């Protein structure tokens, strides 16, 4: 039986070069193929017009372009957010979100189908874990979003990629980092490292690994509460990576790479949004090069909590800045009407 064709989205440019070289063809073709894939955003070999037929035939015989078919697509009422339900080869499905409220577009991509971390307020956690995504499946999501922008006459508008869709990216470390290196390739999509952000629930060993390997990807950490008990009530896996261990990993990351961390707090009315909660967060992260992003809770089917009131979020911000010199932002609530907000992504059975 022939081996399964190689998905071109799984390869870095040097890997593509050696693949083409291994066919006895000049590796110079690789640069052109790369441009068709990531500048032309070609979805079929028919679009590789100027490639010599023998190269194209070999590509068609031994490789594939792993486009992810769109099962459904929804657009928010305000037109700023579009959500895509994409099909994977084995029948699993994932969600990818395009956001463009900043004038520049952001792709919010999934790293896993489902998630094993079980955060109580998250729709992905509520659906459970299905599997890790491959590098190709991650890259294909970004290419899909880039094509949508291209069709809208904005081919170069994709500026930001955030690993904040379904799944815990540091539980799929290698595939995520390889995908990031493909997105960063300057002769392809050419994203800049400051504009790729990975959000983790707090996988301390993964954070240390990012530091030790000098990962170019920016780090966001979902903190939610400043005590071990407070976190544990919201994030069951805080038992595995307790707060002390997590903060130790964060300090290691900042001191090794000299970079900031973005701490995220999903703010829940009456749960983690009090003045005392804000002071506890300030005391915990004071001294680290940190910024804070407050995310008022978005509704999910499996959790009854309510979002923090606007005044509570403002008060939280003021305490962080006046008391601890910490900058913070409140995430805009967008895409809620199509369940495309933080923590709302899930796929039906
Ligand atoms: N697994 C990663 C990244 C995906 S979730 C993580 O947990 O960090 C992206 C962000 O959305 C996280 O900060 C997460 O805590 C937050 N989030 C999850 N459910 C939410 C909800 N219902 N409302 C608001 N934010 C939520
Ligand atoms: Fe997984 Fe993140 Fe959702 Fe927690 S918040 S269940 S880690 S996707």
PDB file of C-alpha atoms in Angstrom, residues 55-320:
ATOM      1  CA  UNK A  55       7.281  18.726 -10.064  1.00  0.00           C
ATOM      2  CA  UNK A  56       3.553  19.279  -9.876  1.00  0.00           C
ATOM      3  CA  UNK A  57       2.813  15.643 -10.750  1.00  0.00           C
ATOM      4  CA  UNK A  58       5.154  14.437  -8.037  1.00  0.00           C
ATOM      5  CA  UNK A  59       3.551  16.772  -5.533  1.00  0.00           C
ATOM      6  CA  UNK A  60       0.101  15.590  -6.506  1.00  0.00           C
ATOM      7  CA  UNK A  61       1.169  11.958  -6.192  1.00  0.00           C
ATOM      8  CA  UNK A  62       2.916  12.162  -2.842  1.00  0.00           C
ATOM      9  CA  UNK A  63       1.491  15.093  -0.970  1.00  0.00           C
ATOM     10  CA  UNK A  64      -1.766  16.809  -0.176  1.00  0.00           C
ATOM     11  CA  UNK A  65      -2.938  20.236   0.881  1.00  0.00           C
ATOM     12  CA  UNK A  66      -4.834  19.670   4.100  1.00  0.00           C
ATOM     13  CA  UNK A  67      -7.678  22.140   3.687  1.00  0.00           C
ATOM     14  CA  UNK A  68     -10.260  21.852   6.419  1.00  0.00           C
ATOM     15  CA  UNK A  69     -13.808  21.862   5.028  1.00  0.00           C
ATOM     16  CA  UNK A  70     -16.203  24.376   6.565  1.00  0.00           C
ATOM     17  CA  UNK A  71     -19.176  22.629   8.172  1.00  0.00           C
ATOM     18  CA  UNK A  72     -20.863  25.828   9.268  1.00  0.00           C
ATOM     19  CA  UNK A  73     -20.007  29.479   9.417  1.00  0.00           C
ATOM     20  CA  UNK A  74     -21.636  32.174  11.531  1.00  0.00           C
ATOM     21  CA  UNK A  75     -21.160  35.915  11.732  1.00  0.00           C
ATOM     22  CA  UNK A  76     -21.903  38.067  14.760  1.00  0.00           C
ATOM     23  CA  UNK A  77     -24.598  40.733  14.473  1.00  0.00           C
ATOM     24  CA  UNK A  78     -22.037  43.505  14.696  1.00  0.00           C
ATOM     25  CA  UNK A  79     -20.066  41.928  11.821  1.00  0.00           C
ATOM     26  CA  UNK A  80     -16.788  41.917  13.728  1.00  0.00           C
ATOM     27  CA  UNK A  81     -16.559  38.215  14.511  1.00  0.00           C
ATOM     28  CA  UNK A  82     -16.878  35.154  12.279  1.00  0.00           C
ATOM     29  CA  UNK A  83     -16.773  31.634  13.580  1.00  0.00           C
ATOM     30  CA  UNK A  84     -16.016  28.557  11.505  1.00  0.00           C
ATOM     31  CA  UNK A  85     -16.809  24.981  12.398  1.00  0.00           C
ATOM     32  CA  UNK A  86     -14.164  23.021  10.508  1.00  0.00           C
ATOM     33  CA  UNK A  87     -14.095  19.295   9.792  1.00  0.00           C
ATOM     34  CA  UNK A  88     -11.029  17.131  10.358  1.00  0.00           C
ATOM     35  CA  UNK A  89     -10.157  14.000   8.374  1.00  0.00           C
ATOM     36  CA  UNK A  90     -11.343  11.585  11.064  1.00  0.00           C
ATOM     37  CA  UNK A  91     -14.736  13.203  11.600  1.00  0.00           C
ATOM     38  CA  UNK A  92     -13.725  15.345  14.586  1.00  0.00           C
ATOM     39  CA  UNK A  93     -14.593  19.021  14.354  1.00  0.00           C
ATOM     40  CA  UNK A  94     -13.067  22.176  15.730  1.00  0.00           C
ATOM     41  CA  UNK A  95     -13.866  25.862  15.852  1.00  0.00           C
ATOM     42  CA  UNK A  96     -11.757  28.748  14.594  1.00  0.00           C
ATOM     43  CA  UNK A  97     -12.646  32.412  15.025  1.00  0.00           C
ATOM     44  CA  UNK A  98     -11.782  35.466  12.940  1.00  0.00           C
ATOM     45  CA  UNK A  99     -11.981  38.752  14.811  1.00  0.00           C
ATOM     46  CA  UNK A 100     -11.428  42.137  13.246  1.00  0.00           C
ATOM     47  CA  UNK A 101     -12.509  44.781  15.645  1.00  0.00           C
ATOM     48  CA  UNK A 102      -9.078  46.363  15.851  1.00  0.00           C
ATOM     49  CA  UNK A 103      -8.873  47.123  12.142  1.00  0.00           C
ATOM     50  CA  UNK A 104      -6.326  44.354  11.984  1.00  0.00           C
ATOM     51  CA  UNK A 105      -7.432  40.793  11.954  1.00  0.00           C
ATOM     52  CA  UNK A 106      -6.837  38.144  14.576  1.00  0.00           C
ATOM     53  CA  UNK A 107      -7.206  34.405  14.096  1.00  0.00           C
ATOM     54  CA  UNK A 108      -8.155  32.523  17.254  1.00  0.00           C
ATOM     55  CA  UNK A 109      -7.134  28.928  16.640  1.00  0.00           C
ATOM     56  CA  UNK A 110      -7.720  25.616  18.367  1.00  0.00           C
ATOM     57  CA  UNK A 111      -4.896  23.361  19.499  1.00  0.00           C
ATOM     58  CA  UNK A 112      -6.991  20.346  20.495  1.00  0.00           C
ATOM     59  CA  UNK A 113     -10.410  18.905  19.714  1.00  0.00           C
ATOM     60  CA  UNK A 114     -12.028  19.383  23.116  1.00  0.00           C
ATOM     61  CA  UNK A 115      -9.945  19.796  26.254  1.00  0.00           C
ATOM     62  CA  UNK A 116      -9.056  17.583  29.205  1.00  0.00           C
ATOM     63  CA  UNK A 117      -8.479  20.376  31.717  1.00  0.00           C
ATOM     64  CA  UNK A 118     -12.116  20.608  32.837  1.00  0.00           C
ATOM     65  CA  UNK A 119     -12.335  24.288  33.800  1.00  0.00           C
ATOM     66  CA  UNK A 120     -15.867  24.584  35.140  1.00  0.00           C
ATOM     67  CA  UNK A 121     -16.886  27.708  33.213  1.00  0.00           C
ATOM     68  CA  UNK A 122     -15.540  26.707  29.790  1.00  0.00           C
ATOM     69  CA  UNK A 123     -17.662  25.079  27.084  1.00  0.00           C
ATOM     70  CA  UNK A 124     -14.619  23.291  25.637  1.00  0.00           C
ATOM     71  CA  UNK A 125     -13.796  21.870  29.065  1.00  0.00           C
ATOM     72  CA  UNK A 126     -17.415  20.835  29.476  1.00  0.00           C
ATOM     73  CA  UNK A 127     -17.290  18.742  26.283  1.00  0.00           C
ATOM     74  CA  UNK A 128     -14.191  16.785  27.356  1.00  0.00           C
ATOM     75  CA  UNK A 129     -11.072  15.767  25.484  1.00  0.00           C
ATOM     76  CA  UNK A 130     -11.086  14.243  22.015  1.00  0.00           C
ATOM     77  CA  UNK A 131      -7.558  14.522  20.666  1.00  0.00           C
ATOM     78  CA  UNK A 132      -4.555  16.701  19.937  1.00  0.00           C
ATOM     79  CA  UNK A 133      -4.472  18.514  16.610  1.00  0.00           C
ATOM     80  CA  UNK A 134      -1.573  17.988  14.220  1.00  0.00           C
ATOM     81  CA  UNK A 135       0.707  20.789  13.097  1.00  0.00           C
ATOM     82  CA  UNK A 136      -1.017  20.700   9.702  1.00  0.00           C
ATOM     83  CA  UNK A 137      -4.468  21.050  11.271  1.00  0.00           C
ATOM     84  CA  UNK A 138      -3.298  24.111  13.199  1.00  0.00           C
ATOM     85  CA  UNK A 139      -1.628  25.744  10.180  1.00  0.00           C
ATOM     86  CA  UNK A 140      -4.692  24.997   8.032  1.00  0.00           C
ATOM     87  CA  UNK A 141      -6.904  27.012  10.420  1.00  0.00           C
ATOM     88  CA  UNK A 142      -4.708  30.074   9.986  1.00  0.00           C
ATOM     89  CA  UNK A 143      -4.572  29.633   6.209  1.00  0.00           C
ATOM     90  CA  UNK A 144      -8.354  29.348   6.181  1.00  0.00           C
ATOM     91  CA  UNK A 145      -8.697  32.684   7.974  1.00  0.00           C
ATOM     92  CA  UNK A 146      -6.099  34.281   5.680  1.00  0.00           C
ATOM     93  CA  UNK A 147      -8.100  33.103   2.649  1.00  0.00           C
ATOM     94  CA  UNK A 148     -11.296  34.609   4.042  1.00  0.00           C
ATOM     95  CA  UNK A 149      -9.474  37.923   4.437  1.00  0.00           C
ATOM     96  CA  UNK A 150      -8.004  37.576   0.944  1.00  0.00           C
ATOM     97  CA  UNK A 151     -11.459  37.020  -0.524  1.00  0.00           C
ATOM     98  CA  UNK A 152     -12.588  40.186   1.261  1.00  0.00           C
ATOM     99  CA  UNK A 153      -9.778  42.113  -0.430  1.00  0.00           C
ATOM    100  CA  UNK A 154      -7.627  42.231   2.699  1.00  0.00           C
ATOM    101  CA  UNK A 155      -4.954  39.598   2.010  1.00  0.00           C
ATOM    102  CA  UNK A 156      -2.307  41.102   4.274  1.00  0.00           C
ATOM    103  CA  UNK A 157      -4.604  41.951   7.124  1.00  0.00           C
ATOM    104  CA  UNK A 158      -3.906  38.911   9.277  1.00  0.00           C
ATOM    105  CA  UNK A 159      -1.704  40.309  12.031  1.00  0.00           C
ATOM    106  CA  UNK A 160      -2.366  38.272  15.131  1.00  0.00           C
ATOM    107  CA  UNK A 161      -2.734  34.613  15.893  1.00  0.00           C
ATOM    108  CA  UNK A 162      -3.888  33.575  19.347  1.00  0.00           C
ATOM    109  CA  UNK A 163      -3.890  30.015  20.637  1.00  0.00           C
ATOM    110  CA  UNK A 164      -7.030  30.709  22.639  1.00  0.00           C
ATOM    111  CA  UNK A 165      -9.494  28.496  20.816  1.00  0.00           C
ATOM    112  CA  UNK A 166     -10.355  24.973  21.870  1.00  0.00           C
ATOM    113  CA  UNK A 167      -7.829  23.064  23.929  1.00  0.00           C
ATOM    114  CA  UNK A 168      -4.762  23.533  26.077  1.00  0.00           C
ATOM    115  CA  UNK A 169      -1.842  24.373  23.767  1.00  0.00           C
ATOM    116  CA  UNK A 170       0.905  23.339  26.196  1.00  0.00           C
ATOM    117  CA  UNK A 171      -0.590  19.831  26.291  1.00  0.00           C
ATOM    118  CA  UNK A 172       0.154  19.693  22.564  1.00  0.00           C
ATOM    119  CA  UNK A 173       3.509  21.431  22.776  1.00  0.00           C
ATOM    120  CA  UNK A 174       5.449  20.117  19.768  1.00  0.00           C
ATOM    121  CA  UNK A 175       2.648  20.455  17.232  1.00  0.00           C
ATOM    122  CA  UNK A 176       1.827  23.986  18.400  1.00  0.00           C
ATOM    123  CA  UNK A 177       5.422  25.203  18.343  1.00  0.00           C
ATOM    124  CA  UNK A 178       6.086  23.709  14.941  1.00  0.00           C
ATOM    125  CA  UNK A 179       2.931  25.357  13.598  1.00  0.00           C
ATOM    126  CA  UNK A 180       4.121  28.661  15.057  1.00  0.00           C
ATOM    127  CA  UNK A 181       7.465  28.348  13.279  1.00  0.00           C
ATOM    128  CA  UNK A 182       5.628  27.809   9.976  1.00  0.00           C
ATOM    129  CA  UNK A 183       3.470  30.899  10.602  1.00  0.00           C
ATOM    130  CA  UNK A 184       6.570  32.936  11.388  1.00  0.00           C
ATOM    131  CA  UNK A 185       8.438  32.038   8.187  1.00  0.00           C
ATOM    132  CA  UNK A 186       9.146  35.449   6.635  1.00  0.00           C
ATOM    133  CA  UNK A 187       8.724  34.234   3.061  1.00  0.00           C
ATOM    134  CA  UNK A 188       5.277  32.845   3.839  1.00  0.00           C
ATOM    135  CA  UNK A 189       2.599  34.191   6.160  1.00  0.00           C
ATOM    136  CA  UNK A 190       5.365  36.128   7.879  1.00  0.00           C
ATOM    137  CA  UNK A 191       3.644  36.773  11.184  1.00  0.00           C
ATOM    138  CA  UNK A 192       5.765  38.496  13.760  1.00  0.00           C
ATOM    139  CA  UNK A 193       6.607  36.748  17.013  1.00  0.00           C
ATOM    140  CA  UNK A 194       5.102  39.490  19.176  1.00  0.00           C
ATOM    141  CA  UNK A 195       1.799  38.814  17.487  1.00  0.00           C
ATOM    142  CA  UNK A 196       1.481  35.120  18.203  1.00  0.00           C
ATOM    143  CA  UNK A 197       0.181  34.494  21.702  1.00  0.00           C
ATOM    144  CA  UNK A 198      -0.393  31.238  23.462  1.00  0.00           C
ATOM    145  CA  UNK A 199      -2.718  31.064  26.438  1.00  0.00           C
ATOM    146  CA  UNK A 200      -2.247  28.290  28.974  1.00  0.00           C
ATOM    147  CA  UNK A 201      -4.341  27.181  31.913  1.00  0.00           C
ATOM    148  CA  UNK A 202      -1.061  26.991  33.831  1.00  0.00           C
ATOM    149  CA  UNK A 203       0.907  23.955  32.657  1.00  0.00           C
ATOM    150  CA  UNK A 204       4.055  24.776  34.621  1.00  0.00           C
ATOM    151  CA  UNK A 205       6.420  22.309  32.877  1.00  0.00           C
ATOM    152  CA  UNK A 206       5.332  23.667  29.495  1.00  0.00           C
ATOM    153  CA  UNK A 207       6.049  27.238  30.601  1.00  0.00           C
ATOM    154  CA  UNK A 208       9.543  26.195  31.732  1.00  0.00           C
ATOM    155  CA  UNK A 209      10.075  24.471  28.429  1.00  0.00           C
ATOM    156  CA  UNK A 210       9.104  27.611  26.519  1.00  0.00           C
ATOM    157  CA  UNK A 211      11.678  29.524  28.547  1.00  0.00           C
ATOM    158  CA  UNK A 212      14.432  26.945  28.147  1.00  0.00           C
ATOM    159  CA  UNK A 213      13.858  26.590  24.409  1.00  0.00           C
ATOM    160  CA  UNK A 214      13.481  30.362  23.955  1.00  0.00           C
ATOM    161  CA  UNK A 215      10.135  29.914  22.235  1.00  0.00           C
ATOM    162  CA  UNK A 216       9.360  33.034  20.195  1.00  0.00           C
ATOM    163  CA  UNK A 217       5.658  32.753  21.021  1.00  0.00           C
ATOM    164  CA  UNK A 218       4.246  35.193  23.608  1.00  0.00           C
ATOM    165  CA  UNK A 219       2.780  33.792  26.792  1.00  0.00           C
ATOM    166  CA  UNK A 220      -0.571  34.379  28.457  1.00  0.00           C
ATOM    167  CA  UNK A 221      -1.450  32.568  31.685  1.00  0.00           C
ATOM    168  CA  UNK A 222      -5.001  31.981  32.870  1.00  0.00           C
ATOM    169  CA  UNK A 223      -4.788  32.868  36.542  1.00  0.00           C
ATOM    170  CA  UNK A 224      -8.456  33.432  37.540  1.00  0.00           C
ATOM    171  CA  UNK A 225      -7.638  33.536  41.249  1.00  0.00           C
ATOM    172  CA  UNK A 226      -4.629  34.382  43.391  1.00  0.00           C
ATOM    173  CA  UNK A 227      -4.900  31.536  45.881  1.00  0.00           C
ATOM    174  CA  UNK A 228      -4.512  27.808  45.426  1.00  0.00           C
ATOM    175  CA  UNK A 229      -8.016  27.138  46.827  1.00  0.00           C
ATOM    176  CA  UNK A 230      -9.565  29.800  44.625  1.00  0.00           C
ATOM    177  CA  UNK A 231      -7.959  28.385  41.501  1.00  0.00           C
ATOM    178  CA  UNK A 232      -8.758  24.804  42.399  1.00  0.00           C
ATOM    179  CA  UNK A 233     -12.464  25.587  42.612  1.00  0.00           C
ATOM    180  CA  UNK A 234     -12.437  26.785  38.996  1.00  0.00           C
ATOM    181  CA  UNK A 235      -9.609  24.775  37.427  1.00  0.00           C
ATOM    182  CA  UNK A 236      -9.391  21.153  38.587  1.00  0.00           C
ATOM    183  CA  UNK A 237      -5.898  20.735  37.097  1.00  0.00           C
ATOM    184  CA  UNK A 238      -4.557  23.328  39.527  1.00  0.00           C
ATOM    185  CA  UNK A 239      -4.087  20.278  41.763  1.00  0.00           C
ATOM    186  CA  UNK A 240      -1.460  18.984  39.366  1.00  0.00           C
ATOM    187  CA  UNK A 241       0.343  22.296  38.909  1.00  0.00           C
ATOM    188  CA  UNK A 242      -0.251  24.207  42.159  1.00  0.00           C
ATOM    189  CA  UNK A 243      -0.052  27.970  42.258  1.00  0.00           C
ATOM    190  CA  UNK A 244       3.451  28.015  43.825  1.00  0.00           C
ATOM    191  CA  UNK A 245       4.793  25.823  41.055  1.00  0.00           C
ATOM    192  CA  UNK A 246       3.027  27.915  38.422  1.00  0.00           C
ATOM    193  CA  UNK A 247       4.414  31.201  39.761  1.00  0.00           C
ATOM    194  CA  UNK A 248       7.873  29.692  39.976  1.00  0.00           C
ATOM    195  CA  UNK A 249       7.610  28.720  36.282  1.00  0.00           C
ATOM    196  CA  UNK A 250       6.397  32.241  35.428  1.00  0.00           C
ATOM    197  CA  UNK A 251       9.360  33.847  37.207  1.00  0.00           C
ATOM    198  CA  UNK A 252      11.682  31.480  35.358  1.00  0.00           C
ATOM    199  CA  UNK A 253      10.073  32.461  32.046  1.00  0.00           C
ATOM    200  CA  UNK A 254      10.365  36.210  32.678  1.00  0.00           C
ATOM    201  CA  UNK A 255      13.928  36.094  33.931  1.00  0.00           C
ATOM    202  CA  UNK A 256      15.171  33.710  31.230  1.00  0.00           C
ATOM    203  CA  UNK A 257      13.599  35.498  28.286  1.00  0.00           C
ATOM    204  CA  UNK A 258      13.259  39.017  29.674  1.00  0.00           C
ATOM    205  CA  UNK A 259       9.666  39.022  28.507  1.00  0.00           C
ATOM    206  CA  UNK A 260       6.329  39.993  29.945  1.00  0.00           C
ATOM    207  CA  UNK A 261       3.481  37.653  30.769  1.00  0.00           C
ATOM    208  CA  UNK A 262      -0.160  38.466  30.199  1.00  0.00           C
ATOM    209  CA  UNK A 263      -2.236  37.162  33.114  1.00  0.00           C
ATOM    210  CA  UNK A 264      -5.865  36.472  32.269  1.00  0.00           C
ATOM    211  CA  UNK A 265      -8.691  36.479  34.774  1.00  0.00           C
ATOM    212  CA  UNK A 266     -12.162  35.342  33.862  1.00  0.00           C
ATOM    213  CA  UNK A 267     -14.186  37.561  36.184  1.00  0.00           C
ATOM    214  CA  UNK A 268     -17.244  35.993  37.750  1.00  0.00           C
ATOM    215  CA  UNK A 269     -19.766  38.016  39.714  1.00  0.00           C
ATOM    216  CA  UNK A 270     -19.356  37.483  43.440  1.00  0.00           C
ATOM    217  CA  UNK A 271     -16.755  34.795  42.934  1.00  0.00           C
ATOM    218  CA  UNK A 272     -13.378  36.339  42.127  1.00  0.00           C
ATOM    219  CA  UNK A 273     -14.151  40.014  41.467  1.00  0.00           C
ATOM    220  CA  UNK A 274     -14.001  41.599  44.952  1.00  0.00           C
ATOM    221  CA  UNK A 275     -11.596  44.276  46.151  1.00  0.00           C
ATOM    222  CA  UNK A 276      -9.803  41.669  48.218  1.00  0.00           C
ATOM    223  CA  UNK A 277      -9.441  39.451  45.122  1.00  0.00           C
ATOM    224  CA  UNK A 278      -7.873  42.351  43.227  1.00  0.00           C
ATOM    225  CA  UNK A 279      -5.399  43.019  46.048  1.00  0.00           C
ATOM    226  CA  UNK A 280      -4.487  39.335  46.198  1.00  0.00           C
ATOM    227  CA  UNK A 281      -3.774  39.314  42.447  1.00  0.00           C
ATOM    228  CA  UNK A 282      -1.719  42.502  42.804  1.00  0.00           C
ATOM    229  CA  UNK A 283       0.358  41.039  45.650  1.00  0.00           C
ATOM    230  CA  UNK A 284       0.895  37.791  43.777  1.00  0.00           C
ATOM    231  CA  UNK A 285       2.226  39.174  40.520  1.00  0.00           C
ATOM    232  CA  UNK A 286       3.746  42.453  41.683  1.00  0.00           C
ATOM    233  CA  UNK A 287       7.404  42.455  40.765  1.00  0.00           C
ATOM    234  CA  UNK A 288       6.901  40.402  37.609  1.00  0.00           C
ATOM    235  CA  UNK A 289       6.847  42.151  34.240  1.00  0.00           C
ATOM    236  CA  UNK A 290       3.144  41.503  33.848  1.00  0.00           C
ATOM    237  CA  UNK A 291      -0.018  42.810  32.307  1.00  0.00           C
ATOM    238  CA  UNK A 292      -3.510  41.712  33.205  1.00  0.00           C
ATOM    239  CA  UNK A 293      -6.461  40.982  30.965  1.00  0.00           C
ATOM    240  CA  UNK A 294      -9.850  40.821  32.658  1.00  0.00           C
ATOM    241  CA  UNK A 295     -12.460  38.750  30.823  1.00  0.00           C
ATOM    242  CA  UNK A 296     -16.012  39.115  32.136  1.00  0.00           C
ATOM    243  CA  UNK A 297     -17.475  35.594  32.154  1.00  0.00           C
ATOM    244  CA  UNK A 298     -19.188  34.541  28.955  1.00  0.00           C
ATOM    245  CA  UNK A 299     -22.207  32.271  29.286  1.00  0.00           C
ATOM    246  CA  UNK A 300     -21.819  28.529  28.684  1.00  0.00           C
ATOM    247  CA  UNK A 301     -24.449  25.793  28.984  1.00  0.00           C
ATOM    248  CA  UNK A 302     -22.759  24.012  31.896  1.00  0.00           C
ATOM    249  CA  UNK A 303     -22.056  26.871  34.284  1.00  0.00           C
ATOM    250  CA  UNK A 304     -24.524  29.102  36.082  1.00  0.00           C
ATOM    251  CA  UNK A 305     -22.249  31.986  37.131  1.00  0.00           C
ATOM    252  CA  UNK A 306     -22.796  35.561  35.951  1.00  0.00           C
ATOM    253  CA  UNK A 307     -20.208  37.941  34.518  1.00  0.00           C
ATOM    254  CA  UNK A 308     -18.655  40.522  36.822  1.00  0.00           C
ATOM    255  CA  UNK A 309     -20.409  43.887  36.590  1.00  0.00           C
ATOM    256  CA  UNK A 310     -18.649  46.679  34.696  1.00  0.00           C
ATOM    257  CA  UNK A 311     -18.091  48.584  37.940  1.00  0.00           C
ATOM    258  CA  UNK A 312     -16.433  45.558  39.516  1.00  0.00           C
ATOM    259  CA  UNK A 313     -14.072  45.226  36.570  1.00  0.00           C
ATOM    260  CA  UNK A 314     -13.228  48.954  36.725  1.00  0.00           C
ATOM    261  CA  UNK A 315     -12.631  48.758  40.479  1.00  0.00           C
ATOM    262  CA  UNK A 316     -10.394  45.718  39.941  1.00  0.00           C
ATOM    263  CA  UNK A 317      -8.383  47.663  37.351  1.00  0.00           C
ATOM    264  CA  UNK A 318      -8.004  50.662  39.620  1.00  0.00           C
ATOM    265  CA  UNK A 319      -6.686  48.578  42.508  1.00  0.00           C
ATOM    266  CA  UNK A 320      -4.176  46.866  40.229  1.00  0.00           C
TER     267      UNK A 320
END
